[in-house]
Amino acid sequence: MDARDEHRTLEALGLADAPRDHPLSYPGAWPSGSGLLDGDELLPLDRLTHPGRTPVVAVGSNASPAQLRHKMAESGAVSPIPMVRARVTGIDVGVSAHISRLGYVSASPVNAPGAARQLFVIWLDADQLATLDATEPNYDRVLLPAPGFRVELENGEALLDTFAYVNHHGVLHDGSGSPRSHPGQRALLSELLSGSRALRKLFGETPEEFCRRARADARLCEQGTRLFTEENLVTVSGLEHLRVR
């Protein structure tokens, strides 16, 4: 690898830590702009659209190159992945109503008419799409239909057929019944633990202890997920109707 290539590594770009290994970093570091994820490097893109691949809007750790690299490497789907910044209108980033075995509470899209977020579209070939589907057992991949949802690339082009992963546990609400926003993992876990004695009993007093206990015990994660419902913390994402029946 020459000196120029070394500047394109995930390590050099500050993108090498995956939330799966560092749960309090969730959703992980996102790139500052569009790029081509190729192994341990993030290379420049020569175009923003990629016919023959499926565009998927990433709202959580799927926009982390390190996390995405791990997911693909585990199944042998190692071909490059275009990651394109886009302005997405119609969804916001909420909080999944389940606790992951990886030690965090993940993000989930919620219906938010008129809201606009800067997110990433990842363009996946058939093997990569099957791999990502398999890593999302708590989510259903759904089509985001226009005109209710708009995905606009950096060059102003709007995509017509993009997908996103909708959580089938529902999402956490903000106390008023509306979906709460995901503030980042440490802040989220601090808020959740502060508000629930039962959750502290299961997962400890601090975000660090929460992550340790969750990663060590799948049944505890399931118990904590049920607790969200038992404590009336769960609402709908507003995207359930998009699932294919």
mmCIF file of C-alpha atoms in Angstrom:
data_model
loop_
_atom_site.group_PDB
_atom_site.id
_atom_site.type_symbol
_atom_site.label_atom_id
_atom_site.label_comp_id
_atom_site.label_asym_id
_atom_site.label_seq_id
_atom_site.Cartn_x
_atom_site.Cartn_y
_atom_site.Cartn_z
ATOM 1 C CA MET A 1 0.000 0.000 0.000
ATOM 2 C CA ASP A 2 1.461 3.370 -0.965
ATOM 3 C CA ALA A 3 1.366 6.537 1.171
ATOM 4 C CA ARG A 4 -1.656 7.925 -0.621
ATOM 5 C CA ASP A 5 -3.646 4.732 -0.019
ATOM 6 C CA GLU A 6 -2.779 4.792 3.686
ATOM 7 C CA HIS A 7 -4.742 8.014 4.009
ATOM 8 C CA ARG A 8 -7.833 6.160 2.748
ATOM 9 C CA THR A 9 -7.841 3.447 5.419
ATOM 10 C CA LEU A 10 -10.657 3.392 7.943
ATOM 11 C CA GLU A 11 -8.040 3.741 10.666
ATOM 12 C CA ALA A 12 -6.582 6.893 9.129
ATOM 13 C CA LEU A 13 -10.061 8.358 8.606
ATOM 14 C CA GLY A 14 -11.166 7.679 12.202
ATOM 15 C CA LEU A 15 -13.752 5.135 11.054
ATOM 16 C CA ALA A 16 -12.188 1.860 12.205
ATOM 17 C CA ASP A 17 -14.131 1.236 15.446
ATOM 18 C CA ALA A 18 -17.316 -0.801 14.970
ATOM 19 C CA PRO A 19 -20.232 -0.489 17.425
ATOM 20 C CA ARG A 20 -20.300 -4.273 17.672
ATOM 21 C CA ASP A 21 -16.949 -4.014 19.485
ATOM 22 C CA HIS A 22 -17.579 -0.645 21.161
ATOM 23 C CA PRO A 23 -21.321 -0.538 21.922
ATOM 24 C CA LEU A 24 -21.280 2.882 23.583
ATOM 25 C CA SER A 25 -20.026 4.323 20.289
ATOM 26 C CA TYR A 26 -23.269 3.297 18.532
ATOM 27 C CA PRO A 27 -24.199 4.129 15.776
ATOM 28 C CA GLY A 28 -20.466 4.412 15.126
ATOM 29 C CA ALA A 29 -18.496 6.972 13.151
ATOM 30 C CA TRP A 30 -20.008 7.868 9.788
ATOM 31 C CA PRO A 31 -17.990 9.155 6.823
ATOM 32 C CA SER A 32 -17.873 12.883 6.197
ATOM 33 C CA GLY A 33 -18.978 12.316 2.621
ATOM 34 C CA SER A 34 -19.750 9.724 -0.024
ATOM 35 C CA GLY A 35 -17.230 6.974 -0.698
ATOM 36 C CA LEU A 36 -16.615 3.409 -1.820
ATOM 37 C CA LEU A 37 -16.084 0.958 1.043
ATOM 38 C CA ASP A 38 -13.505 -1.493 -0.244
ATOM 39 C CA GLY A 39 -12.160 -3.737 2.490
ATOM 40 C CA ASP A 40 -10.272 -1.536 4.958
ATOM 41 C CA GLU A 41 -10.397 1.543 2.732
ATOM 42 C CA LEU A 42 -12.944 4.231 1.885
ATOM 43 C CA LEU A 43 -12.168 5.334 -1.651
ATOM 44 C CA PRO A 44 -13.550 8.164 -3.804
ATOM 45 C CA LEU A 45 -16.692 7.462 -5.819
ATOM 46 C CA ASP A 46 -16.856 8.132 -9.536
ATOM 47 C CA ARG A 47 -20.690 8.265 -9.563
ATOM 48 C CA LEU A 48 -23.592 8.421 -7.117
ATOM 49 C CA THR A 49 -26.063 5.952 -8.640
ATOM 50 C CA HIS A 50 -25.337 2.274 -9.218
ATOM 51 C CA PRO A 51 -27.791 0.448 -11.497
ATOM 52 C CA GLY A 52 -28.131 -3.250 -10.733
ATOM 53 C CA ARG A 53 -27.681 -2.660 -7.007
ATOM 54 C CA THR A 54 -30.353 -2.045 -4.363
ATOM 55 C CA PRO A 55 -30.249 1.330 -2.535
ATOM 56 C CA VAL A 56 -30.880 1.052 1.214
ATOM 57 C CA VAL A 57 -31.200 4.047 3.550
ATOM 58 C CA ALA A 58 -29.073 3.494 6.662
ATOM 59 C CA VAL A 59 -30.269 5.180 9.873
ATOM 60 C CA GLY A 60 -27.979 3.455 12.366
ATOM 61 C CA SER A 61 -24.810 1.385 12.355
ATOM 62 C CA ASN A 62 -25.248 0.306 8.724
ATOM 63 C CA ALA A 63 -23.816 3.747 7.916
ATOM 64 C CA SER A 64 -20.691 2.882 9.928
ATOM 65 C CA PRO A 65 -18.082 1.543 7.471
ATOM 66 C CA ALA A 66 -16.467 -0.556 10.207
ATOM 67 C CA GLN A 67 -19.762 -2.191 11.175
ATOM 68 C CA LEU A 68 -20.702 -2.761 7.551
ATOM 69 C CA ARG A 69 -17.284 -4.247 6.804
ATOM 70 C CA HIS A 70 -17.659 -6.727 9.683
ATOM 71 C CA LYS A 71 -21.132 -7.792 8.588
ATOM 72 C CA MET A 72 -20.032 -8.484 5.049
ATOM 73 C CA ALA A 73 -16.743 -10.190 5.956
ATOM 74 C CA GLU A 74 -18.530 -12.708 8.173
ATOM 75 C CA SER A 75 -20.483 -14.039 5.190
ATOM 76 C CA GLY A 76 -17.742 -13.643 2.594
ATOM 77 C CA ALA A 77 -19.575 -10.826 0.761
ATOM 78 C CA VAL A 78 -16.468 -8.716 0.327
ATOM 79 C CA SER A 79 -17.069 -6.774 -2.896
ATOM 80 C CA PRO A 80 -16.979 -2.956 -2.569
ATOM 81 C CA ILE A 81 -20.049 -1.048 -1.326
ATOM 82 C CA PRO A 82 -20.891 2.476 -2.522
ATOM 83 C CA MET A 83 -21.960 4.696 0.392
ATOM 84 C CA VAL A 84 -23.702 7.874 -0.779
ATOM 85 C CA ARG A 85 -24.774 10.828 1.349
ATOM 86 C CA ALA A 86 -28.369 11.825 0.768
ATOM 87 C CA ARG A 87 -31.016 14.174 2.086
ATOM 88 C CA VAL A 88 -33.917 11.977 3.193
ATOM 89 C CA THR A 89 -37.326 13.549 3.739
ATOM 90 C CA GLY A 90 -40.193 11.803 5.502
ATOM 91 C CA ILE A 91 -38.356 9.773 8.138
ATOM 92 C CA ASP A 92 -36.466 10.532 11.325
ATOM 93 C CA VAL A 93 -34.164 8.422 13.495
ATOM 94 C CA GLY A 94 -36.023 6.866 16.416
ATOM 95 C CA VAL A 95 -35.115 4.250 19.024
ATOM 96 C CA SER A 96 -35.805 0.575 18.534
ATOM 97 C CA ALA A 97 -37.873 -1.035 21.294
ATOM 98 C CA HIS A 98 -35.488 -3.946 21.671
ATOM 99 C CA ILE A 99 -32.100 -4.562 23.277
ATOM 100 C CA SER A 100 -29.428 -5.988 21.005
ATOM 101 C CA ARG A 101 -27.134 -8.836 22.049
ATOM 102 C CA LEU A 102 -24.319 -6.567 20.891
ATOM 103 C CA GLY A 103 -24.962 -4.442 23.971
ATOM 104 C CA TYR A 104 -26.855 -1.423 22.667
ATOM 105 C CA VAL A 105 -30.338 -0.126 21.890
ATOM 106 C CA SER A 106 -30.318 0.542 18.180
ATOM 107 C CA ALA A 107 -31.823 3.175 15.915
ATOM 108 C CA SER A 108 -34.967 2.663 13.873
ATOM 109 C CA PRO A 109 -36.644 4.870 11.253
ATOM 110 C CA VAL A 110 -39.914 6.542 12.181
ATOM 111 C CA ASN A 111 -42.474 8.303 10.046
ATOM 112 C CA ALA A 112 -41.852 12.058 10.155
ATOM 113 C CA PRO A 113 -43.654 13.929 7.355
ATOM 114 C CA GLY A 114 -41.701 16.987 6.326
ATOM 115 C CA ALA A 115 -38.631 16.155 8.401
ATOM 116 C CA ALA A 116 -35.317 15.975 6.544
ATOM 117 C CA ARG A 117 -32.114 14.231 7.639
ATOM 118 C CA GLN A 118 -28.670 13.780 6.139
ATOM 119 C CA LEU A 119 -28.259 10.014 5.963
ATOM 120 C CA PHE A 120 -26.412 7.468 3.852
ATOM 121 C CA VAL A 121 -27.689 5.291 1.043
ATOM 122 C CA ILE A 122 -25.718 2.065 0.707
ATOM 123 C CA TRP A 123 -25.900 0.343 -2.676
ATOM 124 C CA LEU A 124 -25.881 -3.454 -2.332
ATOM 125 C CA ASP A 125 -25.539 -6.316 -4.779
ATOM 126 C CA ALA A 126 -27.676 -9.440 -4.323
ATOM 127 C CA ASP A 127 -25.238 -11.235 -2.000
ATOM 128 C CA GLN A 128 -24.662 -8.117 0.111
ATOM 129 C CA LEU A 129 -28.399 -7.490 0.389
ATOM 130 C CA ALA A 130 -29.020 -11.076 1.533
ATOM 131 C CA THR A 131 -26.207 -10.714 4.062
ATOM 132 C CA LEU A 132 -27.595 -7.473 5.467
ATOM 133 C CA ASP A 133 -31.109 -8.929 5.679
ATOM 134 C CA ALA A 134 -29.710 -11.841 7.699
ATOM 135 C CA THR A 135 -28.006 -9.461 10.155
ATOM 136 C CA GLU A 136 -31.279 -7.616 10.830
ATOM 137 C CA PRO A 137 -33.532 -10.238 12.500
ATOM 138 C CA ASN A 138 -35.486 -7.552 14.378
ATOM 139 C CA TYR A 139 -36.240 -5.538 11.241
ATOM 140 C CA ASP A 140 -38.192 -5.881 8.012
ATOM 141 C CA ARG A 141 -36.802 -4.336 4.844
ATOM 142 C CA VAL A 142 -39.468 -2.108 3.275
ATOM 143 C CA LEU A 143 -39.784 0.098 0.219
ATOM 144 C CA LEU A 144 -39.997 3.836 0.926
ATOM 145 C CA PRO A 145 -42.530 4.963 -1.701
ATOM 146 C CA ALA A 146 -42.530 8.400 -3.302
ATOM 147 C CA PRO A 147 -43.890 11.017 -2.906
ATOM 148 C CA GLY A 148 -44.281 10.453 0.840
ATOM 149 C CA PHE A 149 -40.551 9.807 1.140
ATOM 150 C CA ARG A 150 -37.868 11.582 -0.852
ATOM 151 C CA VAL A 151 -34.245 10.501 -1.109
ATOM 152 C CA GLU A 152 -32.174 13.197 -2.814
ATOM 153 C CA LEU A 153 -28.512 12.666 -3.663
ATOM 154 C CA GLU A 154 -25.802 15.311 -3.467
ATOM 155 C CA ASN A 155 -26.234 16.155 -7.156
ATOM 156 C CA GLY A 156 -29.966 16.808 -6.672
ATOM 157 C CA GLU A 157 -31.104 13.525 -8.227
ATOM 158 C CA ALA A 158 -34.047 11.903 -6.433
ATOM 159 C CA LEU A 159 -34.185 8.112 -6.117
ATOM 160 C CA LEU A 160 -37.545 6.462 -6.755
ATOM 161 C CA ASP A 161 -37.084 3.009 -5.217
ATOM 162 C CA THR A 162 -35.150 2.987 -1.963
ATOM 163 C CA PHE A 163 -35.476 0.685 1.019
ATOM 164 C CA ALA A 164 -35.089 0.925 4.789
ATOM 165 C CA TYR A 165 -35.226 -1.475 7.734
ATOM 166 C CA VAL A 166 -38.318 -1.025 9.947
ATOM 167 C CA ASN A 167 -38.261 -2.481 13.445
ATOM 168 C CA HIS A 168 -41.002 -5.010 14.179
ATOM 169 C CA HIS A 169 -40.835 -4.447 17.954
ATOM 170 C CA GLY A 170 -41.979 -0.846 17.564
ATOM 171 C CA VAL A 171 -40.031 2.144 18.875
ATOM 172 C CA LEU A 172 -39.665 3.932 22.187
ATOM 173 C CA HIS A 173 -41.735 7.081 22.757
ATOM 174 C CA ASP A 174 -40.785 10.376 24.364
ATOM 175 C CA GLY A 175 -43.387 10.346 27.140
ATOM 176 C CA SER A 176 -46.062 12.056 25.087
ATOM 177 C CA GLY A 177 -46.661 9.066 22.826
ATOM 178 C CA SER A 178 -44.535 10.364 19.947
ATOM 179 C CA PRO A 179 -41.410 8.429 18.909
ATOM 180 C CA ARG A 180 -38.324 9.655 20.704
ATOM 181 C CA SER A 181 -35.174 10.600 18.824
ATOM 182 C CA HIS A 182 -31.988 8.596 19.236
ATOM 183 C CA PRO A 183 -29.486 10.901 21.010
ATOM 184 C CA GLY A 184 -26.523 8.522 20.817
ATOM 185 C CA GLN A 185 -25.943 5.436 22.913
ATOM 186 C CA ARG A 186 -24.444 6.800 26.113
ATOM 187 C CA ALA A 187 -27.059 9.543 26.457
ATOM 188 C CA LEU A 188 -29.875 7.131 25.602
ATOM 189 C CA LEU A 189 -28.851 4.473 28.118
ATOM 190 C CA SER A 190 -28.354 7.105 30.816
ATOM 191 C CA GLU A 191 -31.885 8.396 30.229
ATOM 192 C CA LEU A 192 -33.444 4.932 30.132
ATOM 193 C CA LEU A 193 -31.689 3.739 33.287
ATOM 194 C CA SER A 194 -32.535 6.936 35.131
ATOM 195 C CA GLY A 195 -36.209 6.515 34.304
ATOM 196 C CA SER A 196 -36.678 2.839 35.206
ATOM 197 C CA ARG A 197 -35.822 1.135 38.469
ATOM 198 C CA ALA A 198 -36.673 -2.238 36.906
ATOM 199 C CA LEU A 199 -34.234 -1.627 34.050
ATOM 200 C CA ARG A 200 -31.494 -0.705 36.544
ATOM 201 C CA LYS A 201 -32.167 -3.924 38.421
ATOM 202 C CA LEU A 202 -31.608 -5.907 35.243
ATOM 203 C CA PHE A 203 -28.735 -3.966 33.668
ATOM 204 C CA GLY A 204 -27.035 -1.978 36.414
ATOM 205 C CA GLU A 205 -26.668 1.716 37.143
ATOM 206 C CA THR A 206 -24.424 2.895 34.306
ATOM 207 C CA PRO A 207 -24.278 2.658 30.509
ATOM 208 C CA GLU A 208 -21.032 0.672 30.803
ATOM 209 C CA GLU A 209 -22.669 -1.916 33.043
ATOM 210 C CA PHE A 210 -25.714 -2.051 30.760
ATOM 211 C CA CYS A 211 -23.498 -2.932 27.796
ATOM 212 C CA ARG A 212 -21.531 -5.558 29.708
ATOM 213 C CA ARG A 213 -24.608 -7.336 30.990
ATOM 214 C CA ALA A 214 -26.441 -7.201 27.655
ATOM 215 C CA ARG A 215 -23.483 -8.666 25.755
ATOM 216 C CA ALA A 216 -23.181 -11.506 28.270
ATOM 217 C CA ASP A 217 -26.784 -12.733 28.361
ATOM 218 C CA ALA A 218 -29.222 -13.107 25.454
ATOM 219 C CA ARG A 219 -32.083 -13.970 27.803
ATOM 220 C CA LEU A 220 -31.480 -10.765 29.738
ATOM 221 C CA CYS A 221 -31.774 -8.812 26.487
ATOM 222 C CA GLU A 222 -35.101 -10.514 25.802
ATOM 223 C CA GLN A 223 -36.274 -9.720 29.325
ATOM 224 C CA GLY A 224 -35.292 -6.082 28.911
ATOM 225 C CA THR A 225 -37.093 -5.917 25.580
ATOM 226 C CA ARG A 226 -40.273 -7.216 27.224
ATOM 227 C CA LEU A 227 -39.822 -4.657 30.010
ATOM 228 C CA PHE A 228 -40.070 -1.796 27.497
ATOM 229 C CA THR A 229 -43.590 -2.997 26.661
ATOM 230 C CA GLU A 230 -44.522 -3.749 30.268
ATOM 231 C CA GLU A 231 -43.574 -0.196 31.279
ATOM 232 C CA ASN A 232 -45.599 1.294 28.395
ATOM 233 C CA LEU A 233 -42.554 2.805 26.734
ATOM 234 C CA VAL A 234 -43.359 1.505 23.238
ATOM 235 C CA THR A 235 -45.254 3.056 20.342
ATOM 236 C CA VAL A 236 -45.514 2.449 16.603
ATOM 237 C CA SER A 237 -42.999 3.824 14.117
ATOM 238 C CA GLY A 238 -45.715 4.874 11.693
ATOM 239 C CA LEU A 239 -44.046 2.803 8.970
ATOM 240 C CA GLU A 240 -45.666 -0.547 9.754
ATOM 241 C CA HIS A 241 -48.058 -0.220 6.823
ATOM 242 C CA LEU A 242 -45.122 -0.436 4.408
ATOM 243 C CA ARG A 243 -44.421 -4.085 5.202
ATOM 244 C CA VAL A 244 -45.267 -6.584 2.492
ATOM 245 C CA ARG A 245 -47.998 -8.840 3.800
#
